[in-house]
XYZ file of C-alpha atoms in Angstrom:
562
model
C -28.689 -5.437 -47.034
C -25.584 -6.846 -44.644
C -25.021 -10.501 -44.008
C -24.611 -11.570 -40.248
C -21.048 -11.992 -41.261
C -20.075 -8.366 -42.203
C -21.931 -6.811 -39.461
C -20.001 -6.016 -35.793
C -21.323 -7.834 -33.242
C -21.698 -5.827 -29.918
C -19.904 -8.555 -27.976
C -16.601 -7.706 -30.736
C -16.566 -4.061 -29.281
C -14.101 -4.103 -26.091
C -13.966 -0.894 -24.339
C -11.222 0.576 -22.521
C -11.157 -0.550 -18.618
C -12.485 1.693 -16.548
C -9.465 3.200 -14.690
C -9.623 3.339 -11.220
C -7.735 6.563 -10.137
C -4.659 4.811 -9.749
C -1.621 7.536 -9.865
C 0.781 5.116 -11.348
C -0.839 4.311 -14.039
C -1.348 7.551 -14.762
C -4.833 8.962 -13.787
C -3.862 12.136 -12.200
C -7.026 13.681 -12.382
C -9.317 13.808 -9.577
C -12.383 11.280 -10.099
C -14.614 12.747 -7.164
C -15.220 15.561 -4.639
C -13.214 14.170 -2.136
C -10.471 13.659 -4.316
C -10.873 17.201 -6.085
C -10.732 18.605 -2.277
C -7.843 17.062 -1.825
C -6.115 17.964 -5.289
C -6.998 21.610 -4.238
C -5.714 21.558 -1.070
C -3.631 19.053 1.286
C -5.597 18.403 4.324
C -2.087 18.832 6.717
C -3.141 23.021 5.404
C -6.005 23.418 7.434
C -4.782 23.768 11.057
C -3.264 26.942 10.274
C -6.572 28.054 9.057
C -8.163 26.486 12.237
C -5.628 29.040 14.229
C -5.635 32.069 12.259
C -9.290 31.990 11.077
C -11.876 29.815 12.025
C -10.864 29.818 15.970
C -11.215 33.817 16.026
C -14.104 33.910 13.646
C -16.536 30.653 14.850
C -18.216 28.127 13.442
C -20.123 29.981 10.492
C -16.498 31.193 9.032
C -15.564 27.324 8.484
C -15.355 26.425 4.783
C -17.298 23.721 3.970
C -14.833 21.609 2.289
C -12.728 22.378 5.485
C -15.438 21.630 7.395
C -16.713 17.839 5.951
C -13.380 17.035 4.612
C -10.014 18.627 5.954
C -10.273 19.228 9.711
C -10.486 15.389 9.761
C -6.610 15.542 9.355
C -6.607 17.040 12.443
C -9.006 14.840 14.492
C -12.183 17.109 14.022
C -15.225 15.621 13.000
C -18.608 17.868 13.668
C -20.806 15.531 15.687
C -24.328 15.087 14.872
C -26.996 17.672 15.549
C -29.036 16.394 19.115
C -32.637 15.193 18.404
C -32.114 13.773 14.850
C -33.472 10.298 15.386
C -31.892 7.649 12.952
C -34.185 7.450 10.168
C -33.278 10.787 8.844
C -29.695 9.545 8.881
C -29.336 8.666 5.230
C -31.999 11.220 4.225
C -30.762 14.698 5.511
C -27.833 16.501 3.734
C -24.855 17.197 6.114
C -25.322 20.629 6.839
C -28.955 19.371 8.378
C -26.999 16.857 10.384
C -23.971 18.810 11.524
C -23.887 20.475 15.115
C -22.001 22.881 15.648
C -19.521 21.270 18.034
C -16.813 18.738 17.009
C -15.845 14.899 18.020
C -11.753 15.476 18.786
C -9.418 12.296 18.347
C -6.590 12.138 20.598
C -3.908 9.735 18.075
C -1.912 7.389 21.230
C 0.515 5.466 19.227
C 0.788 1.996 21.047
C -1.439 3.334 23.455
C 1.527 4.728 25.461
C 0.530 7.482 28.267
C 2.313 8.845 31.051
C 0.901 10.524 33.842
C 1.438 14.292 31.987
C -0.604 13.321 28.890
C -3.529 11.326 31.086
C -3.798 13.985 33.345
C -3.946 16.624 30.334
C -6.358 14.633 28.569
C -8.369 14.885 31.386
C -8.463 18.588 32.058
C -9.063 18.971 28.391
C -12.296 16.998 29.153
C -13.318 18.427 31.780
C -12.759 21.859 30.288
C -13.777 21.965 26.632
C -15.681 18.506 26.543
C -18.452 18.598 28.834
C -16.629 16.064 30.803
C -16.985 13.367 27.861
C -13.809 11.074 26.810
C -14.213 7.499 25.101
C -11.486 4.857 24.497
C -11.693 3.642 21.206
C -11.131 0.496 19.885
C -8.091 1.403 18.316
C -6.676 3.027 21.380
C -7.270 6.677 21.013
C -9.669 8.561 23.210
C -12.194 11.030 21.890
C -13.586 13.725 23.065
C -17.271 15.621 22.550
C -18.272 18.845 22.864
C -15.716 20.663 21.201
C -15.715 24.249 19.973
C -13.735 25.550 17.227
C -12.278 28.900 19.285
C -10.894 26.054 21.835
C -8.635 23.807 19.600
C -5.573 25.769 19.301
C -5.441 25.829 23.270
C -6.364 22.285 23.063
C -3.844 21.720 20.403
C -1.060 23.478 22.823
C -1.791 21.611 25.658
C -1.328 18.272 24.005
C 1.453 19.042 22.349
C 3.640 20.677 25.299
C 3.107 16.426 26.391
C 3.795 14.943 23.007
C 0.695 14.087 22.186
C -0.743 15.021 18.905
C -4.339 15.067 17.043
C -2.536 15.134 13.374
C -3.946 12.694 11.063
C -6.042 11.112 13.623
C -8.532 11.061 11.096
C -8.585 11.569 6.662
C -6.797 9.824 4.160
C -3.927 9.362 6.144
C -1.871 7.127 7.983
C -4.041 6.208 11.479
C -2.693 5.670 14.550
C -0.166 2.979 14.804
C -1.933 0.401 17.024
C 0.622 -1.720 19.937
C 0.123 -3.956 22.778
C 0.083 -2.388 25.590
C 2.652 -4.551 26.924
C 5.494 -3.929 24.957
C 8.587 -4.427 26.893
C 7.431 -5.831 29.922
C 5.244 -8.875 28.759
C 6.915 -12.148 29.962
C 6.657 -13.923 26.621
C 6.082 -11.133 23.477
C 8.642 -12.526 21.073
C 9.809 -8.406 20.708
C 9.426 -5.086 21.933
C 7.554 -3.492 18.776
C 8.217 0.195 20.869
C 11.356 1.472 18.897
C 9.375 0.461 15.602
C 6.216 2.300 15.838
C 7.826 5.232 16.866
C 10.117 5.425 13.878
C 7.119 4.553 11.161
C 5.300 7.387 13.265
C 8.029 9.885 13.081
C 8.537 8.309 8.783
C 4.903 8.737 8.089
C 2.482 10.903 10.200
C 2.362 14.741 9.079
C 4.548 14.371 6.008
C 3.216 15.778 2.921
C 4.321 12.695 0.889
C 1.621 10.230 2.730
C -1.293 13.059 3.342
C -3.612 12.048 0.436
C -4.118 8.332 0.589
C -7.305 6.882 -1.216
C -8.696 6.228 1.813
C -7.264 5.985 5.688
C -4.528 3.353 6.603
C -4.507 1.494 9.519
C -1.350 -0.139 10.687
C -0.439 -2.070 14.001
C 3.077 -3.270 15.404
C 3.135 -5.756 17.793
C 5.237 -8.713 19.473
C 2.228 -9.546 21.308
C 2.017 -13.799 21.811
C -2.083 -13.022 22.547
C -1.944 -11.275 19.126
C -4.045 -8.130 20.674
C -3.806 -5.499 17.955
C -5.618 -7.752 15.528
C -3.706 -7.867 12.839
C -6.246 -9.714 10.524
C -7.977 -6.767 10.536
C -6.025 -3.958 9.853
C -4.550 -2.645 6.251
C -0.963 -3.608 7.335
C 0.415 -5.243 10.680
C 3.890 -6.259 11.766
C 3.674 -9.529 13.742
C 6.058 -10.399 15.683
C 8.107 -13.688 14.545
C 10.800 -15.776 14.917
C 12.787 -17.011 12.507
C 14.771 -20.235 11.614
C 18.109 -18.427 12.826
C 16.433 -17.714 16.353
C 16.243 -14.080 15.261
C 13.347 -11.955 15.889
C 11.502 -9.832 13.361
C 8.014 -9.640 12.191
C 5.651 -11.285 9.348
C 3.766 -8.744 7.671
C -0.099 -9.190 6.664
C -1.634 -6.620 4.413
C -4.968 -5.975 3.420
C -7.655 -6.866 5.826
C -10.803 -4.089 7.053
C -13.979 -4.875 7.449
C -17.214 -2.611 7.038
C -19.356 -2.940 4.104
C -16.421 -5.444 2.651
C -15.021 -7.150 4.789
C -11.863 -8.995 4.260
C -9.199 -10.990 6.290
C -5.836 -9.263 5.755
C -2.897 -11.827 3.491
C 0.428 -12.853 4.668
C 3.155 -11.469 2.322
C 5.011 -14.475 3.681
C 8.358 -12.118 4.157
C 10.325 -11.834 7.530
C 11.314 -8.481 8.113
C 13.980 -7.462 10.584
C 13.404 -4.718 13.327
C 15.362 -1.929 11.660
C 13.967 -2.547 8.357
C 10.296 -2.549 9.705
C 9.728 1.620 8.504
C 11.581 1.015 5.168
C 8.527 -1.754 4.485
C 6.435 0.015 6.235
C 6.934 3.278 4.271
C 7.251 1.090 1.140
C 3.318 -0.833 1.804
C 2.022 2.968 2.119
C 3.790 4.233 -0.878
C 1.554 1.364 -2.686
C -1.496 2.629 -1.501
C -0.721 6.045 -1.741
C 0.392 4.867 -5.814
C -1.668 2.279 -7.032
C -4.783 2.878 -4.633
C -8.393 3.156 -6.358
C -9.161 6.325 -5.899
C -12.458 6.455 -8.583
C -15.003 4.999 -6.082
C -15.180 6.001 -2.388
C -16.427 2.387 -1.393
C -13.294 0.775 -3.446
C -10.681 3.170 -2.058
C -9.334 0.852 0.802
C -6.095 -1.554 0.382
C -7.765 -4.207 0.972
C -9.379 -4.009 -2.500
C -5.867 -3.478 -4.492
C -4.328 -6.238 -2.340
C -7.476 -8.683 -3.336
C -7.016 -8.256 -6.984
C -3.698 -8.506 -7.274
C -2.984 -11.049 -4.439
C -0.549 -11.444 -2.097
C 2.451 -12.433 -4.694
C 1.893 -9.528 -7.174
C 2.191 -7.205 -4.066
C 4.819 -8.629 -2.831
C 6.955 -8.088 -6.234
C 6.185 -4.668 -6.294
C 7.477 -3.808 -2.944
C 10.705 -5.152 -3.669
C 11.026 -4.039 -6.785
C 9.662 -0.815 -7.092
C 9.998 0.518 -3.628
C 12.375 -1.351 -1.394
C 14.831 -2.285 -4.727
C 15.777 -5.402 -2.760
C 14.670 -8.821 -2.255
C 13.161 -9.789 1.342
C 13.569 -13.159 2.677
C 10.946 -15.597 3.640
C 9.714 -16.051 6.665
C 7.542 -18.078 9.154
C 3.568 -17.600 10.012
C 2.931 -16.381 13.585
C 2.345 -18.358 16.215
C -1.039 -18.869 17.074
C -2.659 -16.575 19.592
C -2.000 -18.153 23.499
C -5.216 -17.383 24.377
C -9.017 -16.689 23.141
C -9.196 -13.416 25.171
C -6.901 -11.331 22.912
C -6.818 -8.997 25.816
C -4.513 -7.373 28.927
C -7.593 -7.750 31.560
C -6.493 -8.876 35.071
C -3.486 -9.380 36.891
C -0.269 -11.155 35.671
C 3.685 -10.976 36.037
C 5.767 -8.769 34.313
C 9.509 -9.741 32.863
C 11.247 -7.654 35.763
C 9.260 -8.693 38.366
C 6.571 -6.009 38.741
C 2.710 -6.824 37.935
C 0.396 -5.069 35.209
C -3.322 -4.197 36.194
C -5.609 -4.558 33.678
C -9.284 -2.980 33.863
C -12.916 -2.504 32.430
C -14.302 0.662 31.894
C -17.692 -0.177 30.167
C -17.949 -0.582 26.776
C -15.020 2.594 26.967
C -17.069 5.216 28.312
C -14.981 7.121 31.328
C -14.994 11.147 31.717
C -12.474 13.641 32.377
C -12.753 12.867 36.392
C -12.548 9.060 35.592
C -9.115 9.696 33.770
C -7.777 12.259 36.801
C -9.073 8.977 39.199
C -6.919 6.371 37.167
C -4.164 8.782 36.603
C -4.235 9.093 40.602
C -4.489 5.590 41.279
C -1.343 4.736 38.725
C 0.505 7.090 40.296
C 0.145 5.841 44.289
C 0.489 2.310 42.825
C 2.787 1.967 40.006
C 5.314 3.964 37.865
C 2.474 6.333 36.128
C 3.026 4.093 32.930
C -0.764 3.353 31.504
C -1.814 2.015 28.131
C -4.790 1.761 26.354
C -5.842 -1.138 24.432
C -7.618 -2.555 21.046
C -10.978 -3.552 23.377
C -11.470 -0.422 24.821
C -9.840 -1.204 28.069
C -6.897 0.244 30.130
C -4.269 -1.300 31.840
C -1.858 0.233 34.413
C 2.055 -1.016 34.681
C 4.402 -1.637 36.745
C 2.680 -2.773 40.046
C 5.169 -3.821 42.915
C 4.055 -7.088 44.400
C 2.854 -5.444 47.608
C 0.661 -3.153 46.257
C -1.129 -5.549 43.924
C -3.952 -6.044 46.250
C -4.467 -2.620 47.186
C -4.907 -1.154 43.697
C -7.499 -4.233 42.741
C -9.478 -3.098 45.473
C -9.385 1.075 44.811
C -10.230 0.208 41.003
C -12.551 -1.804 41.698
C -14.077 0.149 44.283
C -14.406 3.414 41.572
C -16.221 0.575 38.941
C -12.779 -0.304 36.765
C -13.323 -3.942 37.403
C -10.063 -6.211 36.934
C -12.140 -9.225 37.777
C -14.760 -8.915 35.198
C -17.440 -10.854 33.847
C -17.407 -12.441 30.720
C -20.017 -9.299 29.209
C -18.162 -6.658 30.973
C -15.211 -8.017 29.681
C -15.657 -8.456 26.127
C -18.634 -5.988 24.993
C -17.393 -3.513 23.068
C -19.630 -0.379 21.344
C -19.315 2.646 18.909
C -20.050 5.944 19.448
C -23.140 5.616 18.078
C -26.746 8.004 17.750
C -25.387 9.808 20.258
C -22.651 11.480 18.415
C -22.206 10.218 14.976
C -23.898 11.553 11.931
C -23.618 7.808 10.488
C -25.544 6.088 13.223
C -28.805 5.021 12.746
C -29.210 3.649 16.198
C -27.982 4.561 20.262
C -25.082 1.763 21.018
C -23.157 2.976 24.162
C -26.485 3.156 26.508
C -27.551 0.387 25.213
C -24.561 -1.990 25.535
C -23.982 -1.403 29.131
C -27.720 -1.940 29.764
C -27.037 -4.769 28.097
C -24.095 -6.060 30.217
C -25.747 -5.164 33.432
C -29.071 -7.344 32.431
C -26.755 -10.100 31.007
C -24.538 -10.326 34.357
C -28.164 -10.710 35.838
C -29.573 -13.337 34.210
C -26.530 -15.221 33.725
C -24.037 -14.821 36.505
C -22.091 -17.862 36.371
C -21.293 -17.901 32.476
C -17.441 -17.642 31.974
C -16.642 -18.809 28.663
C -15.332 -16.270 26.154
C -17.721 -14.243 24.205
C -17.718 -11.113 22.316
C -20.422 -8.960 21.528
C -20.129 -6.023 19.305
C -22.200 -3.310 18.949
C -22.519 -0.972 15.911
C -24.452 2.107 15.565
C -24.231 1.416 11.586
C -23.015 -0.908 8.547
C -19.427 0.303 8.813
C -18.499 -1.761 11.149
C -16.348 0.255 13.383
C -16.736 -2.055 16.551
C -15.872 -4.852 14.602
C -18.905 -6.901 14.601
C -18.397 -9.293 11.647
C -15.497 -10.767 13.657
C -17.539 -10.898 17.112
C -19.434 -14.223 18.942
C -22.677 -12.093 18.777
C -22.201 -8.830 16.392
C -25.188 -6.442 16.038
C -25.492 -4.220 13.123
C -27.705 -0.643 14.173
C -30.754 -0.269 11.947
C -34.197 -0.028 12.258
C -36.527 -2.414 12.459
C -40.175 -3.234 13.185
C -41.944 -4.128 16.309
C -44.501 -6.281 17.486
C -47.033 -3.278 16.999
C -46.420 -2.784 13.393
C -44.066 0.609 14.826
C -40.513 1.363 13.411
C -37.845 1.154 16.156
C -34.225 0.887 17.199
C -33.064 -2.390 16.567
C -29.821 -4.673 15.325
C -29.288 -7.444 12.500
C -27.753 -10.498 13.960
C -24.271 -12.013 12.772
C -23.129 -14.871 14.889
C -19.812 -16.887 15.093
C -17.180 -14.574 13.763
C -13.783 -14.780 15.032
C -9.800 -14.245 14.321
C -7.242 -16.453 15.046
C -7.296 -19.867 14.481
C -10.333 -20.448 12.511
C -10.841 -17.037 11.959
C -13.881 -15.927 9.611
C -16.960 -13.498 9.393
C -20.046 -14.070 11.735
C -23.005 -16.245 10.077
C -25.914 -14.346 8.993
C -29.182 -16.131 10.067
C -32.017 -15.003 7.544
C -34.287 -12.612 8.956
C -32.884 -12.659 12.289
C -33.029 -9.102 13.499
C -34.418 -7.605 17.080
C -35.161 -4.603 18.671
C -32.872 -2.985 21.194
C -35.589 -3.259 23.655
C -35.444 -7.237 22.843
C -32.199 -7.472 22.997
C -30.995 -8.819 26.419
C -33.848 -11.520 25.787
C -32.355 -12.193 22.137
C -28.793 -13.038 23.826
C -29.517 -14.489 27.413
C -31.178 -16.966 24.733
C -28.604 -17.972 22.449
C -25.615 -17.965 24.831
C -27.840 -20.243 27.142
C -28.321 -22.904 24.149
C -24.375 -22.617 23.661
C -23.864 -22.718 27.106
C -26.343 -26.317 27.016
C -25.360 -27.592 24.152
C -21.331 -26.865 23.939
C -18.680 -29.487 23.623
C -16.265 -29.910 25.707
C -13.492 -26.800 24.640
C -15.614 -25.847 22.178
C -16.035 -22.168 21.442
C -19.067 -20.146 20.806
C -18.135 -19.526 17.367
C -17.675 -23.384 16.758
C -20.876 -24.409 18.436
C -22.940 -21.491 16.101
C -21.445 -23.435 12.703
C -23.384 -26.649 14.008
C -26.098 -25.415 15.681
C -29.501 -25.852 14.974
C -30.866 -22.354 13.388
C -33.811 -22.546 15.830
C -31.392 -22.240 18.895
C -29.487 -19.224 17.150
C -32.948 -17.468 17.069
């Protein structure tokens, strides 16, 4: 018989760490189907397939790994089947969920558009989309509707006015996000334009960067209000300036949000203008390298960047992609306002005015986007930008025709003077579309807004409410005042309906930080204008003076958060 001492305890056995798909350490193989797809075939492959195949043949001649996985590197995503209500959401396979028409993602970079590309956009709605066209909050517009035989047309058109749908969506590099003021805002500390355009033209459609663990989101921005968010995104450029006087940016890597969220870390680095893509290029090459690619769920930055820190990172940028040393560099300044947004009227640096306006919650149509396209060009230049909150602003106003556009967008419902709700509800696609969604968001945000502008017409402190169809978080709503979370819930009658968990106080900037999750506070969409009018009238009784909403919901009683 063995003694205690010769035997092997378990806890002596150390296994091998699990890898986790990372390239450079030498896990080529593929760990998963999406990985395997991509190992088969690079997504960038399947638009000629889209033009020589699928859009002559139709839906049925669509391979299926094309179909749920490639034409996303393109902007396609099938929208959900009509009449699927959100139960079945996590229950039916994809085929049962899939419709046979596809969600298209125009990519604007900086939210840049001229009068050509609006105007296209538009008839591209109007022709192919059943009229449908949604500003995102990461300033693309998407379309509905689509059929297969129409993208190449589609594809033509929005390329003969440099505009592009490649690698609007996959595990690629995302639109490059921008204020919509760059160049003409009275105080941005640079004009991020020149940038974003080179890391597009570096980056987007190049073989090199088309299988990423997961997608990438990057923003450039000089913005002082800080409105591309760059807590929140996998890398941003913010702009800086440093102890010479010199302007350049401070780059933060590593934040997202969805299931995980996390607050993106300052590399603590200042980065000149014309090295901004060589950084850029290098932070992506990382990913791309030394990404997780063994678990879908752990395939974002944001992981790699929280396990090794912001130091470790750091060191292997300069040494293993850049091969030089980058010099410190200062911390933004703090955001000027807490509206991170371009809504209203206000001076430009050559003497011009910007317009900026609401559509609600980012729902327009092929005729609204003809209407502003018409408007910018009577008024102003024909410059118009999109923005981060699903808004739109118009440049370039002379100071005599201010008034006069105010009045005609107002007068067509693109408020400039909005109220607080108006202002800062934002909502994702939602039941109506997405094969995620458990619950309708769009329909009912603006309800929302319209009931909360009637009960409560002289609030006019910030607030942000966010509305998400599902977990994932796409409207943002651990970082929202008021963020609701789609799922289903039960009623006073013992029935299953539509309804929302509750996170309250989230916020970027200065004390920025997820929302606070009350336990067991939940409602139904049909209780939901009661739910807020509520709370926002016990902040609005109980607030310090300058104190935010966010603030006020750390202290607060939970009885007046519920």
């Amino acid at each position: 018989m063995s003694t205690p001492a010769s035997r092997t305890p378990a806890s002596r056995h150390h296994k091998r760490p699990r890898g986790e798909g990372q390239w450079a350490l030498g896990y080529q193989e593929p760990l998963n189907k999406n990985e395997e797809n991509k190992k088969n075939d690079d997504g960038l492959n399947v638009r000629q397939r889209i033009i020589d195949i699928y859009s002559k043949r139709g839906f049925d001649s669509i391979d299926p790994a094309d179909l749920r996985g490639r034409m996303r590197w393109y902007g396609l995503y099938t929208q959900r089947k009509p009449g699927i209500d959100g139960g079945k959401t996590a229950i039916l396979e994809p085929e049962e969920l899939d419709d046979r028409y596809f969600m298209l993602r125009v990519r604007i970079d900086g939210g840049q558009l001229d009068l050509a590309q609006l105007r296209t956009i538009a008839d591209i709605s109007n022709e192919y989309g059943r009229g449908t066209a949604d500003i995102t909050d990461r300033q693309n517009i998407q379309l509905h509707w689509i059929e297969i035989e129409s993208v190449p047309d589609i594809w033509e058109r929005l390329e003969a006015v440099g505009l592009s749908t490649t690698e609007a969506c996959g595990d690629t590099p995302r639109v490059i996000m921008g204020c919509p003021l760059a160049g003409i805002d009275t105080d941005e500390v640079l004009d991020a334009t020149d940038q974003i355009g080179e890391v597009y033209d570096r980056v987007v459609g190049n073989p090199a960067y088309s299988n990423l663990p997961r997608k990438f989101k990057t923003a450039l921005s000089g913005c002082p209000a800080h409105c591309t968010v760059h807590e929140i995104n996998d890398v941003a450029f913010v702009g800086v300036v440093n102890e010479h006087g010199e302007a350049g940016y401070d780059v933060w890597v590593g934040g997202g949000l969805s299931t995980n969220p996390m607050l993106a870390k300052r590399l603590g680095v200042f980065v000149s203008p014309e090295k901004a893509a060589d950084v850029h290029e290098g932070i992506v090459g990382i990913f791309r390298d030394y990404g997780y690619r063994r678990l879908r769920h752990r395939a974002r930055i944001k992981f790699l960047v929280n396990d090794w820190g912001p130091e470790k990172f750091r060191e292997i940028l300069e040494t293993e992609y850049l091969k030089e040393t980058l010099p410190d560099g200062p911390a933004p300044e703090l955001p000027r306002s807490n509206r991170r947004d371009h809504v209203g009227v206000y001076p430009q640096k050559d003497g011009n005015f910007y317009v900026g306006f609401t559509p609600k919650v980012g729902r327009v149509d092929g005729d609204k986007l003809h209407l502003i396209a018409d408007i910018a060009e009577r008024h102003g230049s024909g410059r118009v930008r999109t923005t981060v909150e699903q808004k739109m602003v118009v440049l370039d106003i002379a100071a005599d025709q201010v008034d006069s556009i105010v009045a005609e967008l107002e007068a067509n419902d693109l408020q400039v003077n909005p109220s607080t709700f108006r202002r800062q509800t934002m909502a994702c696609t939602g039941i109506e579309y997405c094969k995620l969604a458990i619950v309708e968001t769009k329909a009912t945000a603006m309800d929302l807004i319209d009931e909360l502008e009637r009960r409560l017409p002289d609030f006019r402190e910030p607030l942000t409410i966010n509305v998400n169809g599902c977990p994932n978080s796409c409207a943002r709503i651990q970082v929202a005042d008021i963020g609701l979370k789609g799922q289903l819930v039960v009623d006073e009658n013992g029935d299953q309906v539509e309804g929302f968990q509750i996170h309250l106080g989230g916020s970027l900037g200065v004390n920025a930080g997820f929302g606070r999750k009350v336990r067991g506070l939940k409602t139904t969409a049909k209780a939901l204008p009661d739910y807020v009018s509520r709370v926002v009238s016990n902040y609005d009784g109980q607030k310090k003076e300058g104190e935010t909403f966010a603030d006020w919901v750390q202290r607060a009683d939970e009885a007046d958060l519920k």
